[in-house]
């Protein structure tokens, strides 16, 4: 067939994770691959109840078209939540409800990126952000990153010397894939650079509520005086991902542009989903629910970490994250994690090789472990298995 | 503030319809503006029931992430439905479930359009398709169109003489905004031109199920031998729009590209929405439900048309559509429908001026009437009011 695609299509390839996820749908597979929440924690009965109530109370509007901006009580909740936790100062009209965080990434590309523009990102960074932005034909420069976040001097050097930097994309809490958390000093510093160099910072924060230890840190946005920082949130990890409801928050002028772009992209988010979630937040205690998730993930994280310490060869490097869903593993340079994965898949254990998280390639000696989706005994069994395969290589 | 947007942003402006819809949220306004279904026909009790059942039967997967392609039983239903009604030959994997039809438009832009590419469309055409494609910085050429669809000789002349035509966008059934339906001969002819000139035809069909008279016609896709025709569908007009579930169907190679692009745009559609709708289709008789909608809209269409015949000055031209949601009105050349709208809004009656439906402007003497959303007595009252305002102008 002779189809005539847009040029951008040559930049896009299927997400490695979603391809691996197809394998992991087999029940016998122990999967550390996806970023899937633990489904046994979904508040199924409560959701049944809120859906019944919203349909009974207001079925005709709940099933109808609604505004692009999103349901106002939900926008208000998002603003309040960020203000309370993250030191921001939002009102409901600083918020656009999006079809999951992923759509906020896509809309950000649409609002800001011309072909050939530069996106600066952590090295490594979230794989699906890379593909969202790539659709707008940008290029990436990976900013050297350590345990405290991007190295600020390196970031400033890049901002000074690089043309057409449009956006800096960061995940300062329990980063995907590394699990790292930015220091307060670095958060403050990047907000200052955003203002100085007139460049957008997109602060992604899907895991921030899932902190296992220590105190919540102020967001990058809380240090923003110029309006150049936008921040994102999602119900996928604290409620459930099936609803596809997230949000983006920022300066009103920017959010107006996002609304315009969302309007021509998909008109609006699912009305029912927005109303169900708003009703849940009204009737139930989401903090209690999140505490339950946090407990379970903390235990799984500890268990995975302790098992790795016991079972992985000592040449393998990893650290325990303060929260979130992921751990990051570095193998000796000569070992390719894709080979390790192949051997593990033969034994029904899956994870994601780290190479895909580097937009400019390399780093094939790394991989990512998700610890939220498997019960305890399978975590131990799966990590042991990876350990055995690693011992064959080292 | 000094924000640095992408160039495409200068092409986008807020949809006039959605701005007018904000006005029409006031209960006293008689609105012929949106394309809103009649909410009193939504199957609220049945939806409550199917949501309860899917959460009880399979809550953990219903609330979890799922595949980008969509829920297979739902994809299968879409394929079967099109095959039965429209003479196509689809299987489930020719279908991608989308976040409403609007997302299928957006993804089409992403898959096919480079900056400066040409989209051919009916004159006039669906306003939100114009804005969806404009985000990809294409240009539009309006193809002269009569009561039977695009004039084929004019279309072929354009295909012969224009470079970079990537897509022909058409709504062959009860077109938005004109209410017109393409003849079978024209459907066949455009499919042949698509093959001859190697250009994509995007066949949008949101209203096809809402036929008030005559027989269902074969789709353009049913005449397609080259794979160049893609067709779209939606649950918004036959079920309810709040779910934001639609689909696009076509050659497997094309659908693979759409899946790739949807993956980086928003990962997947709402899992719960897909499961609710699939369960409804399994447990209830959607044909019976659609028949009910059809009856009500037929009556409202007749009523609006008859009232217009009685109340509008004889210089005003309009025709009765065979189905759908819309009627198209042409005023004498010198009259600007935006002025008429202003006067009508003062009297709490709204419609959409026709100018916005022409991507290259002009035709300010036209407007669109939606007849599906208002009860009978308000239809009569509203049309009378427009008639009175028109008499002041003519």
PDB file of N, CA, C and O in Angstrom, chain A residues 23-67:
ATOM      1  N   UNK A  23       2.995  -8.928  26.682  1.00  0.00           N
ATOM      2  CA  UNK A  23       3.511 -10.202  27.192  1.00  0.00           C
ATOM      3  C   UNK A  23       3.043 -10.422  28.624  1.00  0.00           C
ATOM      4  O   UNK A  23       2.630 -11.514  29.007  1.00  0.00           O
ATOM      5  N   UNK A  24       3.082  -9.346  29.417  1.00  0.00           N
ATOM      6  CA  UNK A  24       2.800  -9.499  30.842  1.00  0.00           C
ATOM      7  C   UNK A  24       1.321  -9.709  31.134  1.00  0.00           C
ATOM      8  O   UNK A  24       0.944  -9.917  32.277  1.00  0.00           O
ATOM      9  N   UNK A  25       0.467  -9.630  30.102  1.00  0.00           N
ATOM     10  CA  UNK A  25      -0.949  -9.940  30.349  1.00  0.00           C
ATOM     11  C   UNK A  25      -1.158 -11.421  30.626  1.00  0.00           C
ATOM     12  O   UNK A  25      -2.189 -11.814  31.155  1.00  0.00           O
ATOM     13  N   UNK A  26      -0.151 -12.247  30.267  1.00  0.00           N
ATOM     14  CA  UNK A  26      -0.232 -13.660  30.655  1.00  0.00           C
ATOM     15  C   UNK A  26      -0.085 -13.762  32.164  1.00  0.00           C
ATOM     16  O   UNK A  26       0.860 -13.222  32.754  1.00  0.00           O
ATOM     17  N   UNK A  27      -1.036 -14.449  32.788  1.00  0.00           N
ATOM     18  CA  UNK A  27      -1.114 -14.446  34.253  1.00  0.00           C
ATOM     19  C   UNK A  27       0.130 -15.014  34.928  1.00  0.00           C
ATOM     20  O   UNK A  27       0.473 -14.640  36.043  1.00  0.00           O
ATOM     21  N   UNK A  28       0.818 -15.934  34.238  1.00  0.00           N
ATOM     22  CA  UNK A  28       1.975 -16.575  34.864  1.00  0.00           C
ATOM     23  C   UNK A  28       3.195 -15.656  34.932  1.00  0.00           C
ATOM     24  O   UNK A  28       4.161 -15.948  35.634  1.00  0.00           O
ATOM     25  N   UNK A  29       3.139 -14.526  34.191  1.00  0.00           N
ATOM     26  CA  UNK A  29       4.304 -13.638  34.167  1.00  0.00           C
ATOM     27  C   UNK A  29       4.354 -12.759  35.427  1.00  0.00           C
ATOM     28  O   UNK A  29       3.363 -12.169  35.824  1.00  0.00           O
ATOM     29  N   UNK A  30       5.527 -12.720  36.071  1.00  0.00           N
ATOM     30  CA  UNK A  30       5.762 -11.792  37.179  1.00  0.00           C
ATOM     31  C   UNK A  30       6.259 -10.507  36.558  1.00  0.00           C
ATOM     32  O   UNK A  30       7.342 -10.462  35.984  1.00  0.00           O
ATOM     33  N   UNK A  31       5.435  -9.455  36.617  1.00  0.00           N
ATOM     34  CA  UNK A  31       5.789  -8.248  35.888  1.00  0.00           C
ATOM     35  C   UNK A  31       6.251  -7.123  36.798  1.00  0.00           C
ATOM     36  O   UNK A  31       5.519  -6.648  37.653  1.00  0.00           O
ATOM     37  N   UNK A  32       7.486  -6.671  36.567  1.00  0.00           N
ATOM     38  CA  UNK A  32       7.982  -5.425  37.151  1.00  0.00           C
ATOM     39  C   UNK A  32       8.046  -4.354  36.065  1.00  0.00           C
ATOM     40  O   UNK A  32       8.782  -3.386  36.171  1.00  0.00           O
ATOM     41  N   UNK A  33       7.256  -4.563  34.988  1.00  0.00           N
ATOM     42  CA  UNK A  33       7.442  -3.743  33.786  1.00  0.00           C
ATOM     43  C   UNK A  33       6.627  -2.452  33.802  1.00  0.00           C
ATOM     44  O   UNK A  33       7.176  -1.359  33.724  1.00  0.00           O
ATOM     45  N   UNK A  34       5.318  -2.536  33.889  1.00  0.00           N
ATOM     46  CA  UNK A  34       4.477  -1.345  33.757  1.00  0.00           C
ATOM     47  C   UNK A  34       4.597  -0.431  34.965  1.00  0.00           C
ATOM     48  O   UNK A  34       5.353  -0.687  35.906  1.00  0.00           O
ATOM     49  N   UNK A  35       3.803   0.662  34.945  1.00  0.00           N
ATOM     50  CA  UNK A  35       3.692   1.496  36.139  1.00  0.00           C
ATOM     51  C   UNK A  35       2.300   1.301  36.699  1.00  0.00           C
ATOM     52  O   UNK A  35       1.652   2.253  37.134  1.00  0.00           O
ATOM     53  N   UNK A  36       1.817   0.065  36.658  1.00  0.00           N
ATOM     54  CA  UNK A  36       0.430  -0.208  37.036  1.00  0.00           C
ATOM     55  C   UNK A  36       0.228  -0.159  38.540  1.00  0.00           C
ATOM     56  O   UNK A  36       0.962  -0.796  39.291  1.00  0.00           O
ATOM     57  N   UNK A  37      -0.813   0.557  38.981  1.00  0.00           N
ATOM     58  CA  UNK A  37      -1.179   0.516  40.396  1.00  0.00           C
ATOM     59  C   UNK A  37      -1.678  -0.880  40.778  1.00  0.00           C
ATOM     60  O   UNK A  37      -2.033  -1.677  39.906  1.00  0.00           O
ATOM     61  N   UNK A  38      -1.699  -1.135  42.069  1.00  0.00           N
ATOM     62  CA  UNK A  38      -2.218  -2.402  42.580  1.00  0.00           C
ATOM     63  C   UNK A  38      -3.738  -2.404  42.471  1.00  0.00           C
ATOM     64  O   UNK A  38      -4.397  -1.632  43.167  1.00  0.00           O
ATOM     65  N   UNK A  39      -4.316  -3.253  41.606  1.00  0.00           N
ATOM     66  CA  UNK A  39      -5.762  -3.192  41.375  1.00  0.00           C
ATOM     67  C   UNK A  39      -6.580  -3.621  42.584  1.00  0.00           C
ATOM     68  O   UNK A  39      -7.719  -3.201  42.737  1.00  0.00           O
ATOM     69  N   UNK A  40      -5.990  -4.425  43.470  1.00  0.00           N
ATOM     70  CA  UNK A  40      -6.751  -4.881  44.644  1.00  0.00           C
ATOM     71  C   UNK A  40      -7.027  -3.723  45.597  1.00  0.00           C
ATOM     72  O   UNK A  40      -7.837  -3.845  46.508  1.00  0.00           O
ATOM     73  N   UNK A  41      -6.386  -2.559  45.372  1.00  0.00           N
ATOM     74  CA  UNK A  41      -6.642  -1.397  46.224  1.00  0.00           C
ATOM     75  C   UNK A  41      -7.673  -0.434  45.629  1.00  0.00           C
ATOM     76  O   UNK A  41      -8.040   0.551  46.266  1.00  0.00           O
ATOM     77  N   UNK A  42      -8.126  -0.674  44.409  1.00  0.00           N
ATOM     78  CA  UNK A  42      -9.137   0.225  43.824  1.00  0.00           C
ATOM     79  C   UNK A  42     -10.405   0.213  44.683  1.00  0.00           C
ATOM     80  O   UNK A  42     -10.879  -0.859  45.074  1.00  0.00           O
ATOM     81  N   UNK A  43     -10.987   1.376  44.962  1.00  0.00           N
ATOM     82  CA  UNK A  43     -12.192   1.424  45.804  1.00  0.00           C
ATOM     83  C   UNK A  43     -13.447   1.105  44.979  1.00  0.00           C
ATOM     84  O   UNK A  43     -14.283   1.977  44.734  1.00  0.00           O
ATOM     85  N   UNK A  44     -13.551  -0.154  44.598  1.00  0.00           N
ATOM     86  CA  UNK A  44     -14.596  -0.567  43.652  1.00  0.00           C
ATOM     87  C   UNK A  44     -16.001  -0.273  44.188  1.00  0.00           C
ATOM     88  O   UNK A  44     -16.838   0.296  43.481  1.00  0.00           O
ATOM     89  N   UNK A  45     -16.261  -0.642  45.438  1.00  0.00           N
ATOM     90  CA  UNK A  45     -17.616  -0.450  45.983  1.00  0.00           C
ATOM     91  C   UNK A  45     -17.979   1.027  46.055  1.00  0.00           C
ATOM     92  O   UNK A  45     -19.101   1.424  45.743  1.00  0.00           O
ATOM     93  N   UNK A  46     -17.024   1.848  46.465  1.00  0.00           N
ATOM     94  CA  UNK A  46     -17.279   3.279  46.563  1.00  0.00           C
ATOM     95  C   UNK A  46     -17.553   3.868  45.170  1.00  0.00           C
ATOM     96  O   UNK A  46     -18.400   4.743  45.013  1.00  0.00           O
ATOM     97  N   UNK A  47     -16.846   3.386  44.180  1.00  0.00           N
ATOM     98  CA  UNK A  47     -17.036   3.900  42.821  1.00  0.00           C
ATOM     99  C   UNK A  47     -18.417   3.521  42.289  1.00  0.00           C
ATOM    100  O   UNK A  47     -19.114   4.326  41.664  1.00  0.00           O
ATOM    101  N   UNK A  48     -18.822   2.289  42.580  1.00  0.00           N
ATOM    102  CA  UNK A  48     -20.172   1.851  42.209  1.00  0.00           C
ATOM    103  C   UNK A  48     -21.194   2.808  42.824  1.00  0.00           C
ATOM    104  O   UNK A  48     -22.137   3.250  42.179  1.00  0.00           O
ATOM    105  N   UNK A  49     -20.960   3.132  44.076  1.00  0.00           N
ATOM    106  CA  UNK A  49     -21.891   3.971  44.810  1.00  0.00           C
ATOM    107  C   UNK A  49     -21.923   5.410  44.255  1.00  0.00           C
ATOM    108  O   UNK A  49     -23.001   5.966  44.034  1.00  0.00           O
ATOM    109  N   UNK A  50     -20.779   5.999  44.002  1.00  0.00           N
ATOM    110  CA  UNK A  50     -20.789   7.387  43.521  1.00  0.00           C
ATOM    111  C   UNK A  50     -21.383   7.468  42.120  1.00  0.00           C
ATOM    112  O   UNK A  50     -22.091   8.420  41.785  1.00  0.00           O
ATOM    113  N   UNK A  51     -21.136   6.446  41.315  1.00  0.00           N
ATOM    114  CA  UNK A  51     -21.716   6.458  39.975  1.00  0.00           C
ATOM    115  C   UNK A  51     -23.237   6.397  40.054  1.00  0.00           C
ATOM    116  O   UNK A  51     -23.946   7.123  39.353  1.00  0.00           O
ATOM    117  N   UNK A  52     -23.732   5.542  40.945  1.00  0.00           N
ATOM    118  CA  UNK A  52     -25.175   5.451  41.144  1.00  0.00           C
ATOM    119  C   UNK A  52     -25.733   6.812  41.567  1.00  0.00           C
ATOM    120  O   UNK A  52     -26.723   7.303  41.018  1.00  0.00           O
ATOM    121  N   UNK A  53     -25.069   7.447  42.501  1.00  0.00           N
ATOM    122  CA  UNK A  53     -25.574   8.712  43.025  1.00  0.00           C
ATOM    123  C   UNK A  53     -25.570   9.812  41.965  1.00  0.00           C
ATOM    124  O   UNK A  53     -26.558  10.519  41.782  1.00  0.00           O
ATOM    125  N   UNK A  54     -24.463   9.972  41.245  1.00  0.00           N
ATOM    126  CA  UNK A  54     -24.424  11.083  40.269  1.00  0.00           C
ATOM    127  C   UNK A  54     -25.449  10.858  39.158  1.00  0.00           C
ATOM    128  O   UNK A  54     -26.058  11.823  38.673  1.00  0.00           O
ATOM    129  N   UNK A  55     -25.654   9.600  38.765  1.00  0.00           N
ATOM    130  CA  UNK A  55     -26.643   9.351  37.719  1.00  0.00           C
ATOM    131  C   UNK A  55     -28.054   9.605  38.234  1.00  0.00           C
ATOM    132  O   UNK A  55     -28.912  10.108  37.508  1.00  0.00           O
ATOM    133  N   UNK A  56     -28.291   9.265  39.497  1.00  0.00           N
ATOM    134  CA  UNK A  56     -29.609   9.503  40.076  1.00  0.00           C
ATOM    135  C   UNK A  56     -29.874  10.994  40.274  1.00  0.00           C
ATOM    136  O   UNK A  56     -30.951  11.495  39.965  1.00  0.00           O
ATOM    137  N   UNK A  57     -28.876  11.680  40.791  1.00  0.00           N
ATOM    138  CA  UNK A  57     -29.060  13.094  41.113  1.00  0.00           C
ATOM    139  C   UNK A  57     -29.139  13.990  39.890  1.00  0.00           C
ATOM    140  O   UNK A  57     -29.820  15.002  39.889  1.00  0.00           O
ATOM    141  N   UNK A  58     -28.358  13.626  38.862  1.00  0.00           N
ATOM    142  CA  UNK A  58     -28.157  14.607  37.800  1.00  0.00           C
ATOM    143  C   UNK A  58     -27.801  13.939  36.466  1.00  0.00           C
ATOM    144  O   UNK A  58     -26.985  14.455  35.692  1.00  0.00           O
ATOM    145  N   UNK A  59     -28.445  12.779  36.216  1.00  0.00           N
ATOM    146  CA  UNK A  59     -28.107  11.945  35.063  1.00  0.00           C
ATOM    147  C   UNK A  59     -28.030  12.693  33.740  1.00  0.00           C
ATOM    148  O   UNK A  59     -27.117  12.468  32.942  1.00  0.00           O
ATOM    149  N   UNK A  60     -28.995  13.589  33.508  1.00  0.00           N
ATOM    150  CA  UNK A  60     -29.026  14.247  32.201  1.00  0.00           C
ATOM    151  C   UNK A  60     -27.770  15.078  31.945  1.00  0.00           C
ATOM    152  O   UNK A  60     -27.233  15.059  30.836  1.00  0.00           O
ATOM    153  N   UNK A  61     -27.287  15.807  32.944  1.00  0.00           N
ATOM    154  CA  UNK A  61     -26.046  16.559  32.664  1.00  0.00           C
ATOM    155  C   UNK A  61     -24.805  15.695  32.755  1.00  0.00           C
ATOM    156  O   UNK A  61     -23.814  15.972  32.086  1.00  0.00           O
ATOM    157  N   UNK A  62     -24.865  14.647  33.590  1.00  0.00           N
ATOM    158  CA  UNK A  62     -23.697  13.776  33.750  1.00  0.00           C
ATOM    159  C   UNK A  62     -23.374  13.049  32.444  1.00  0.00           C
ATOM    160  O   UNK A  62     -22.221  12.715  32.171  1.00  0.00           O
ATOM    161  N   UNK A  63     -24.389  12.802  31.610  1.00  0.00           N
ATOM    162  CA  UNK A  63     -24.183  12.059  30.361  1.00  0.00           C
ATOM    163  C   UNK A  63     -24.064  12.974  29.139  1.00  0.00           C
ATOM    164  O   UNK A  63     -23.833  12.516  28.022  1.00  0.00           O
ATOM    165  N   UNK A  64     -24.211  14.265  29.345  1.00  0.00           N
ATOM    166  CA  UNK A  64     -24.217  15.244  28.238  1.00  0.00           C
ATOM    167  C   UNK A  64     -22.811  15.800  27.986  1.00  0.00           C
ATOM    168  O   UNK A  64     -21.900  15.580  28.783  1.00  0.00           O
ATOM    169  N   UNK A  65     -22.677  16.533  26.888  1.00  0.00           N
ATOM    170  CA  UNK A  65     -21.467  17.336  26.672  1.00  0.00           C
ATOM    171  C   UNK A  65     -21.298  18.312  27.825  1.00  0.00           C
ATOM    172  O   UNK A  65     -22.268  18.706  28.486  1.00  0.00           O
ATOM    173  N   UNK A  66     -20.053  18.730  28.067  1.00  0.00           N
ATOM    174  CA  UNK A  66     -19.802  19.756  29.065  1.00  0.00           C
ATOM    175  C   UNK A  66     -18.705  20.689  28.562  1.00  0.00           C
ATOM    176  O   UNK A  66     -18.296  20.598  27.403  1.00  0.00           O
ATOM    177  N   UNK A  67     -18.226  21.578  29.420  1.00  0.00           N
ATOM    178  CA  UNK A  67     -17.205  22.537  28.977  1.00  0.00           C
ATOM    179  C   UNK A  67     -15.837  21.872  28.804  1.00  0.00           C
ATOM    180  O   UNK A  67     -15.542  20.852  29.430  1.00  0.00           O
TER     181      UNK A  67
END
